Amino acid sequence: MADWLLQHAVPNLSAPDRYANGVQHWLTFFAEEQAQGRLAGPPTVADVTTALVERFHAWRAQQGVSGHTIARDTAALRQPLNWAWKRNMIASAPFVPDVRRKPEPRELVYTVEQIAALLEAAWALEERRHIHMFAMIMLSTNARVEAVLELDKDTQVRDGVIYFNAPGRNQTKKRRSIVPIAPTLAPWLELYSGRAIQWQRRYVDRDTGEHRFVYEPAASIKTAFEKTLVGAGICRQQTDASGTPIWLPPRAKLGETVPRPKLVGLGSPNTLRHTTSTEMHRRGVPEAQIETAAGHRGDGTNKRHYRHLRPEYLADFIDGVESLWEDVGKLTKVHLLNGNRDRKIIDLAAGRRRLR
């Protein structure tokens, strides 16, 4: 597992941290198996049986983990074994069954009203402004979440085009696309240099005791996105394993006297990608352009390499994006970089450049 992570997952896979988490879950599970006497010592390849894998599935399910997450954790065992077998590191790779009754992929998408609410909730607090930028890019490009989080404007944005695959980075099966910059998105990308998605980390100056902040690249936005969803009202009350609604105790510091519901957001950062695809289909954008923007392979090497240089490249897709922003504009103006708000944003961006 360690060899596979270091030699294969990190240099070649788009989200190696997810598999690293899966490996960690396996290590914890193996330790519990040893403690309960089902493993005589550290696990060997011979210990990997269908019964052991199914116990792992049940163990993760008891933790409230979804079938898709369990399947990804299972891949963190299956793929290292197959990788090691192909390199003659082990004599054979045992069969590793997938999780049973894995639910169909969720197809949740946000409505135009929810998009507007999400952007407003993200803009309302300075510490969530990176969620606003993230949503603007996702909804304007149909890009992959990891590609947006890693986007460096200094090296990947030029001549009106975003090159989501960074220079020197090998393309993986989850290809990263080349997408023209939509007019509504363009001014946002010019605000500051460096990584597009930067979060505001606050700290206390040890010398003065003053509260200060610095901008840093965001490796993950899961927590901030969740809070933004709740702030936008795109949420539900969380329930326990028996389906009973969960309530939190009142916060005395805030003057609360009654319990409050524990809220969880609906969807994830990747829901914005599903939303973009759905909206483009609804607006009549050709399937080929939607797929190209999403990073799926096209036909013909020359077309893949040079079609982004043509003036008509993804023209219908960009028209569809602008049509979406027009509909959002009927509900809010927070996606537009204009009006009296510009000065504050530009000053903030200038401060961000100084901090860098």
CSV table of C-alpha atoms in Angstrom, one decimal:
chain,number,residue,atom,x,y,z
A,1,MET,CA,0.0,0.0,0.0
A,2,ALA,CA,2.8,2.4,0.9
A,3,ASP,CA,4.7,1.6,-2.3
A,4,TRP,CA,1.6,2.0,-4.4
A,5,LEU,CA,0.7,5.4,-2.8
A,6,LEU,CA,4.2,6.8,-3.3
A,7,GLN,CA,5.1,5.3,-6.7
A,8,HIS,CA,1.7,5.4,-8.4
A,9,ALA,CA,-1.1,7.2,-6.7
A,10,VAL,CA,0.7,10.5,-5.8
A,11,PRO,CA,2.3,11.0,-9.3
A,12,ASN,CA,-0.5,9.7,-11.4
A,13,LEU,CA,-3.9,10.0,-9.7
A,14,SER,CA,-5.9,13.2,-9.5
A,15,ALA,CA,-6.9,12.9,-5.8
A,16,PRO,CA,-4.3,10.7,-4.1
A,17,ASP,CA,-5.3,12.0,-0.7
A,18,ARG,CA,-8.6,10.2,-0.9
A,19,TYR,CA,-6.8,6.9,-1.4
A,20,ALA,CA,-4.4,7.7,1.4
A,21,ASN,CA,-7.4,8.2,3.7
A,22,GLY,CA,-8.7,4.8,2.5
A,23,VAL,CA,-5.4,3.2,3.3
A,24,GLN,CA,-5.5,4.7,6.8
A,25,HIS,CA,-9.0,3.2,7.3
A,26,TRP,CA,-7.6,-0.2,6.4
A,27,LEU,CA,-4.8,0.1,8.8
A,28,THR,CA,-7.2,1.0,11.6
A,29,PHE,CA,-9.4,-2.0,10.6
A,30,PHE,CA,-6.4,-4.3,10.6
A,31,ALA,CA,-5.5,-3.2,14.1
A,32,GLU,CA,-9.0,-3.9,15.3
A,33,GLU,CA,-8.9,-7.4,13.6
A,34,GLN,CA,-5.7,-8.1,15.4
A,35,ALA,CA,-7.1,-6.9,18.8
A,36,GLN,CA,-10.1,-9.2,18.3
A,37,GLY,CA,-7.9,-12.2,17.5
A,38,ARG,CA,-9.0,-12.6,13.8
A,39,LEU,CA,-5.5,-11.7,12.6
A,40,ALA,CA,-2.6,-13.4,14.2
A,41,GLY,CA,-0.2,-10.5,13.4
A,42,PRO,CA,0.3,-7.8,10.8
A,43,PRO,CA,-1.8,-8.6,7.8
A,44,THR,CA,-0.4,-10.5,4.8
A,45,VAL,CA,-1.6,-10.9,1.3
A,46,ALA,CA,-2.9,-14.4,2.3
A,47,ASP,CA,-5.1,-12.8,4.9
A,48,VAL,CA,-7.1,-10.9,2.3
A,49,THR,CA,-10.2,-13.0,1.9
A,50,THR,CA,-13.8,-12.2,0.8
A,51,ALA,CA,-14.8,-12.6,4.5
A,52,LEU,CA,-12.3,-10.1,5.7
A,53,VAL,CA,-13.3,-7.5,3.0
A,54,GLU,CA,-16.9,-8.0,3.8
A,55,ARG,CA,-16.2,-7.4,7.5
A,56,PHE,CA,-14.5,-4.2,6.5
A,57,HIS,CA,-17.5,-3.1,4.5
A,58,ALA,CA,-19.8,-3.8,7.5
A,59,TRP,CA,-17.3,-2.0,9.8
A,60,ARG,CA,-17.3,1.2,7.6
A,61,ALA,CA,-21.1,1.0,7.2
A,62,GLN,CA,-21.6,1.1,11.0
A,63,GLN,CA,-19.7,4.4,10.9
A,64,GLY,CA,-22.4,5.9,8.8
A,65,VAL,CA,-20.3,5.9,5.6
A,66,SER,CA,-22.0,5.8,2.2
A,67,GLY,CA,-21.6,2.9,-0.2
A,68,HIS,CA,-19.6,5.1,-2.6
A,69,THR,CA,-17.1,6.0,0.1
A,70,ILE,CA,-16.8,2.3,1.1
A,71,ALA,CA,-16.2,1.4,-2.6
A,72,ARG,CA,-13.4,4.0,-2.8
A,73,ASP,CA,-11.9,2.6,0.4
A,74,THR,CA,-12.0,-0.9,-1.0
A,75,ALA,CA,-10.2,0.4,-4.1
A,76,ALA,CA,-7.4,1.5,-1.7
A,77,LEU,CA,-6.8,-2.2,-1.1
A,78,ARG,CA,-7.6,-3.7,-4.5
A,79,GLN,CA,-5.5,-1.3,-6.6
A,80,PRO,CA,-2.3,-1.7,-4.6
A,81,LEU,CA,-2.6,-5.5,-4.7
A,82,ASN,CA,-3.1,-5.5,-8.5
A,83,TRP,CA,-0.3,-3.0,-9.0
A,84,ALA,CA,2.1,-5.2,-6.9
A,85,TRP,CA,1.1,-8.3,-8.8
A,86,LYS,CA,1.8,-6.7,-12.2
A,87,ARG,CA,5.2,-5.7,-11.0
A,88,ASN,CA,6.0,-9.3,-9.7
A,89,MET,CA,6.1,-8.0,-6.1
A,90,ILE,CA,3.6,-10.7,-5.1
A,91,ALA,CA,2.8,-14.0,-6.7
A,92,SER,CA,-0.9,-13.3,-7.2
A,93,ALA,CA,-3.5,-10.7,-6.3
A,94,PRO,CA,-6.5,-12.0,-4.3
A,95,PHE,CA,-10.0,-11.2,-5.3
A,96,VAL,CA,-11.3,-8.1,-3.5
A,97,PRO,CA,-15.1,-7.9,-3.7
A,98,ASP,CA,-16.9,-4.6,-4.1
A,99,VAL,CA,-19.4,-3.3,-1.7
A,100,ARG,CA,-22.9,-4.8,-2.1
A,101,ARG,CA,-26.0,-2.8,-2.8
A,102,LYS,CA,-24.0,0.3,-3.7
A,103,PRO,CA,-26.6,3.0,-4.3
A,104,GLU,CA,-26.8,4.7,-7.7
A,105,PRO,CA,-24.8,7.9,-8.0
A,106,ARG,CA,-26.6,10.9,-6.7
A,107,GLU,CA,-27.9,13.2,-9.3
A,108,LEU,CA,-28.6,16.2,-7.2
A,109,VAL,CA,-28.3,19.5,-9.0
A,110,TYR,CA,-29.0,23.1,-7.8
A,111,THR,CA,-31.7,25.3,-9.2
A,112,VAL,CA,-31.0,28.8,-10.4
A,113,GLU,CA,-32.6,30.1,-7.2
A,114,GLN,CA,-30.2,27.9,-5.1
A,115,ILE,CA,-27.2,29.1,-7.2
A,116,ALA,CA,-28.1,32.7,-6.4
A,117,ALA,CA,-28.6,31.9,-2.7
A,118,LEU,CA,-25.3,30.0,-2.6
A,119,LEU,CA,-23.3,32.9,-4.1
A,120,GLU,CA,-24.9,35.4,-1.8
A,121,ALA,CA,-24.2,33.3,1.3
A,122,ALA,CA,-20.6,32.9,0.1
A,123,TRP,CA,-20.2,36.6,-0.5
A,124,ALA,CA,-21.8,37.6,2.8
A,125,LEU,CA,-18.7,36.6,4.9
A,126,GLU,CA,-15.1,37.5,3.9
A,127,GLU,CA,-13.8,34.2,5.2
A,128,ARG,CA,-16.1,32.4,2.6
A,129,ARG,CA,-15.2,34.6,-0.4
A,130,HIS,CA,-13.1,31.7,-1.8
A,131,ILE,CA,-16.3,29.7,-2.0
A,132,HIS,CA,-17.8,32.5,-4.2
A,133,MET,CA,-14.7,32.3,-6.5
A,134,PHE,CA,-14.9,28.5,-6.6
A,135,ALA,CA,-18.6,28.5,-7.5
A,136,MET,CA,-18.0,31.2,-10.2
A,137,ILE,CA,-15.3,29.1,-11.9
A,138,MET,CA,-17.2,25.8,-11.6
A,139,LEU,CA,-20.4,27.1,-13.0
A,140,SER,CA,-18.5,28.9,-15.9
A,141,THR,CA,-16.3,26.0,-16.9
A,142,ASN,CA,-17.7,22.6,-16.0
A,143,ALA,CA,-14.3,21.7,-14.7
A,144,ARG,CA,-13.3,19.1,-12.1
A,145,VAL,CA,-13.2,20.1,-8.4
A,146,GLU,CA,-9.5,19.3,-8.0
A,147,ALA,CA,-8.6,21.2,-11.2
A,148,VAL,CA,-10.3,24.4,-9.9
A,149,LEU,CA,-8.7,24.1,-6.4
A,150,GLU,CA,-5.2,23.7,-8.0
A,151,LEU,CA,-5.7,26.4,-10.7
A,152,ASP,CA,-2.8,28.9,-10.8
A,153,LYS,CA,-3.8,31.9,-12.8
A,154,ASP,CA,-0.2,33.0,-13.4
A,155,THR,CA,0.6,29.8,-15.4
A,156,GLN,CA,-2.7,28.4,-16.5
A,157,VAL,CA,-4.7,31.4,-17.6
A,158,ARG,CA,-3.7,33.2,-20.8
A,159,ASP,CA,-5.1,34.6,-24.1
A,160,GLY,CA,-8.7,34.2,-22.8
A,161,VAL,CA,-8.4,30.5,-22.1
A,162,ILE,CA,-8.0,28.4,-18.9
A,163,TYR,CA,-5.7,25.4,-19.2
A,164,PHE,CA,-6.8,23.3,-16.2
A,165,ASN,CA,-4.0,20.8,-16.7
A,166,ALA,CA,-1.0,22.6,-15.2
A,167,PRO,CA,2.3,22.8,-17.2
A,168,GLY,CA,4.3,19.6,-16.6
A,169,ARG,CA,1.4,17.7,-15.1
A,170,ASN,CA,0.6,14.4,-16.8
A,171,GLN,CA,-3.0,13.9,-17.9
A,172,THR,CA,-4.7,11.1,-16.0
A,173,LYS,CA,-7.9,9.2,-16.8
A,174,LYS,CA,-9.8,12.1,-15.2
A,175,ARG,CA,-8.7,14.5,-17.9
A,176,ARG,CA,-8.5,18.3,-17.3
A,177,SER,CA,-9.9,20.5,-19.9
A,178,ILE,CA,-9.1,23.7,-21.8
A,179,VAL,CA,-12.0,26.1,-21.6
A,180,PRO,CA,-12.5,29.7,-22.9
A,181,ILE,CA,-13.1,32.3,-20.2
A,182,ALA,CA,-16.8,33.3,-20.1
A,183,PRO,CA,-17.3,37.1,-20.1
A,184,THR,CA,-19.0,37.1,-16.6
A,185,LEU,CA,-16.1,35.2,-15.1
A,186,ALA,CA,-13.3,37.1,-16.8
A,187,PRO,CA,-13.0,40.1,-14.4
A,188,TRP,CA,-13.0,37.9,-11.4
A,189,LEU,CA,-9.9,36.1,-12.7
A,190,GLU,CA,-8.0,39.4,-12.9
A,191,LEU,CA,-8.4,40.4,-9.3
A,192,TYR,CA,-5.2,38.9,-7.9
A,193,SER,CA,-2.3,36.7,-8.9
A,194,GLY,CA,-1.4,33.1,-8.0
A,195,ARG,CA,-3.8,30.4,-7.0
A,196,ALA,CA,-7.4,31.2,-7.8
A,197,ILE,CA,-8.9,29.6,-4.7
A,198,GLN,CA,-7.3,31.2,-1.6
A,199,TRP,CA,-8.9,31.2,1.9
A,200,GLN,CA,-8.5,33.7,4.6
A,201,ARG,CA,-6.6,32.4,7.6
A,202,ARG,CA,-6.9,34.5,10.7
A,203,TYR,CA,-4.2,34.6,13.4
A,204,VAL,CA,-3.1,36.7,16.4
A,205,ASP,CA,0.1,38.7,16.1
A,206,ARG,CA,2.3,37.6,19.0
A,207,ASP,CA,4.0,41.0,19.2
A,208,THR,CA,1.0,43.3,19.1
A,209,GLY,CA,-1.9,41.0,20.0
A,210,GLU,CA,-3.8,42.2,17.0
A,211,HIS,CA,-6.0,39.9,14.9
A,212,ARG,CA,-4.5,39.6,11.4
A,213,PHE,CA,-5.2,37.4,8.4
A,214,VAL,CA,-3.3,35.9,5.5
A,215,TYR,CA,-4.4,34.3,2.3
A,216,GLU,CA,-3.4,30.7,1.6
A,217,PRO,CA,-4.2,28.2,-1.2
A,218,ALA,CA,-7.1,26.0,-0.3
A,219,ALA,CA,-6.4,22.3,-0.5
A,220,SER,CA,-9.9,21.5,0.5
A,221,ILE,CA,-13.2,23.4,0.7
A,222,LYS,CA,-15.5,20.7,2.1
A,223,THR,CA,-16.1,22.4,5.4
A,224,ALA,CA,-16.5,25.9,4.1
A,225,PHE,CA,-18.7,24.7,1.3
A,226,GLU,CA,-20.9,22.9,3.8
A,227,LYS,CA,-21.3,26.0,6.0
A,228,THR,CA,-22.1,28.1,2.9
A,229,LEU,CA,-24.8,25.6,2.0
A,230,VAL,CA,-26.3,25.9,5.4
A,231,GLY,CA,-26.1,29.7,5.3
A,232,ALA,CA,-27.9,29.6,2.0
A,233,GLY,CA,-30.7,27.4,3.3
A,234,ILE,CA,-29.7,24.6,1.0
A,235,CYS,CA,-29.8,22.0,3.8
A,236,ARG,CA,-31.8,19.6,5.9
A,237,GLN,CA,-31.9,18.5,9.5
A,238,GLN,CA,-29.5,15.6,10.2
A,239,THR,CA,-30.9,12.4,11.6
A,240,ASP,CA,-29.3,9.5,13.5
A,241,ALA,CA,-29.1,5.9,12.4
A,242,SER,CA,-32.7,5.3,13.5
A,243,GLY,CA,-34.0,8.3,11.5
A,244,THR,CA,-34.5,10.5,14.6
A,245,PRO,CA,-33.8,14.2,14.0
A,246,ILE,CA,-30.7,15.5,15.8
A,247,TRP,CA,-30.9,18.6,18.0
A,248,LEU,CA,-28.0,20.6,19.4
A,249,PRO,CA,-28.1,22.3,22.8
A,250,PRO,CA,-28.7,26.0,23.0
A,251,ARG,CA,-25.6,28.3,22.9
A,252,ALA,CA,-25.7,30.4,26.1
A,253,LYS,CA,-23.1,32.8,24.7
A,254,LEU,CA,-25.5,33.7,21.9
A,255,GLY,CA,-28.5,34.0,24.3
A,256,GLU,CA,-30.2,30.8,23.0
A,257,THR,CA,-32.7,29.1,25.3
A,258,VAL,CA,-34.0,26.3,23.1
A,259,PRO,CA,-32.2,23.5,21.2
A,260,ARG,CA,-31.5,24.0,17.5
A,261,PRO,CA,-31.5,21.5,14.7
A,262,LYS,CA,-28.2,20.1,13.5
A,263,LEU,CA,-28.2,21.1,9.8
A,264,VAL,CA,-26.3,19.5,7.0
A,265,GLY,CA,-25.9,20.9,3.5
A,266,LEU,CA,-27.4,19.3,0.5
A,267,GLY,CA,-24.8,18.3,-2.1
A,268,SER,CA,-21.1,18.9,-2.3
A,269,PRO,CA,-18.6,21.0,-4.3
A,270,ASN,CA,-19.0,18.4,-7.1
A,271,THR,CA,-22.7,19.1,-7.3
A,272,LEU,CA,-21.8,22.4,-9.0
A,273,ARG,CA,-20.3,20.3,-11.9
A,274,HIS,CA,-23.5,18.3,-12.2
A,275,THR,CA,-25.5,21.5,-12.1
A,276,THR,CA,-23.4,23.0,-14.9
A,277,SER,CA,-23.8,20.0,-17.1
A,278,THR,CA,-27.6,19.9,-16.4
A,279,GLU,CA,-28.0,23.6,-17.2
A,280,MET,CA,-26.1,23.3,-20.4
A,281,HIS,CA,-28.2,20.4,-21.6
A,282,ARG,CA,-31.3,22.4,-20.7
A,283,ARG,CA,-30.1,25.3,-22.7
A,284,GLY,CA,-29.5,23.3,-25.8
A,285,VAL,CA,-25.7,23.2,-25.7
A,286,PRO,CA,-24.4,20.4,-28.0
A,287,GLU,CA,-23.4,17.3,-26.0
A,288,ALA,CA,-19.9,17.2,-27.6
A,289,GLN,CA,-19.2,20.7,-26.2
A,290,ILE,CA,-20.4,19.8,-22.7
A,291,GLU,CA,-18.3,16.7,-22.7
A,292,THR,CA,-15.2,18.6,-24.0
A,293,ALA,CA,-15.6,21.2,-21.3
A,294,ALA,CA,-15.9,18.5,-18.7
A,295,GLY,CA,-12.6,17.0,-19.8
A,296,HIS,CA,-13.8,13.9,-21.6
A,297,ARG,CA,-11.8,12.8,-24.6
A,298,GLY,CA,-12.8,13.9,-28.0
A,299,ASP,CA,-12.1,12.2,-31.4
A,300,GLY,CA,-8.8,12.6,-33.1
A,301,THR,CA,-5.4,13.7,-31.6
A,302,ASN,CA,-5.2,16.9,-33.7
A,303,LYS,CA,-8.6,18.0,-32.6
A,304,ARG,CA,-7.8,17.4,-29.0
A,305,HIS,CA,-4.5,19.3,-29.2
A,306,TYR,CA,-5.4,22.3,-31.3
A,307,ARG,CA,-9.1,22.8,-31.4
A,308,HIS,CA,-9.0,25.3,-28.5
A,309,LEU,CA,-7.1,27.7,-30.9
A,310,ARG,CA,-10.2,28.0,-33.1
A,311,PRO,CA,-12.4,31.0,-32.6
A,312,GLU,CA,-15.6,28.8,-32.5
A,313,TYR,CA,-14.1,26.5,-29.9
A,314,LEU,CA,-16.9,25.8,-27.3
A,315,ALA,CA,-18.8,28.9,-28.5
A,316,ASP,CA,-22.2,27.3,-27.8
A,317,PHE,CA,-21.0,26.2,-24.3
A,318,ILE,CA,-19.9,29.8,-23.4
A,319,ASP,CA,-23.3,31.1,-24.7
A,320,GLY,CA,-25.0,28.6,-22.5
A,321,VAL,CA,-22.9,29.8,-19.5
A,322,GLU,CA,-23.8,33.4,-20.1
A,323,SER,CA,-27.5,32.4,-20.4
A,324,LEU,CA,-27.2,30.8,-17.0
A,325,TRP,CA,-25.6,33.9,-15.5
A,326,GLU,CA,-28.4,36.0,-17.1
A,327,ASP,CA,-31.0,33.9,-15.2
A,328,VAL,CA,-29.0,34.2,-12.0
A,329,GLY,CA,-28.9,38.0,-12.6
A,330,LYS,CA,-32.7,38.1,-12.3
A,331,LEU,CA,-32.3,37.1,-8.6
A,332,THR,CA,-29.0,38.6,-7.5
A,333,LYS,CA,-26.1,40.8,-8.7
A,334,VAL,CA,-23.4,39.2,-6.5
A,335,HIS,CA,-21.9,37.4,-9.5
A,336,LEU,CA,-21.2,40.6,-11.3
A,337,LEU,CA,-18.0,42.5,-10.7
A,338,ASN,CA,-19.4,46.1,-11.2
A,339,GLY,CA,-21.0,48.9,-9.3
A,340,ASN,CA,-19.9,50.4,-6.0
A,341,ARG,CA,-18.7,47.1,-4.7
A,342,ASP,CA,-15.7,47.1,-7.1
A,343,ARG,CA,-13.5,49.4,-5.0
A,344,LYS,CA,-13.7,47.2,-1.9
A,345,ILE,CA,-13.0,44.1,-3.9
A,346,ILE,CA,-10.0,45.6,-5.7
A,347,ASP,CA,-8.6,46.9,-2.5
A,348,LEU,CA,-9.0,43.5,-0.9
A,349,ALA,CA,-7.2,41.9,-3.9
A,350,ALA,CA,-4.4,44.4,-3.7
A,351,GLY,CA,-4.0,43.6,0.0
A,352,ARG,CA,-3.9,39.9,-1.0
A,353,ARG,CA,-1.1,40.6,-3.4
A,354,ARG,CA,0.9,42.4,-0.8
A,355,LEU,CA,0.4,39.5,1.7
A,356,ARG,CA,1.7,37.1,-1.0
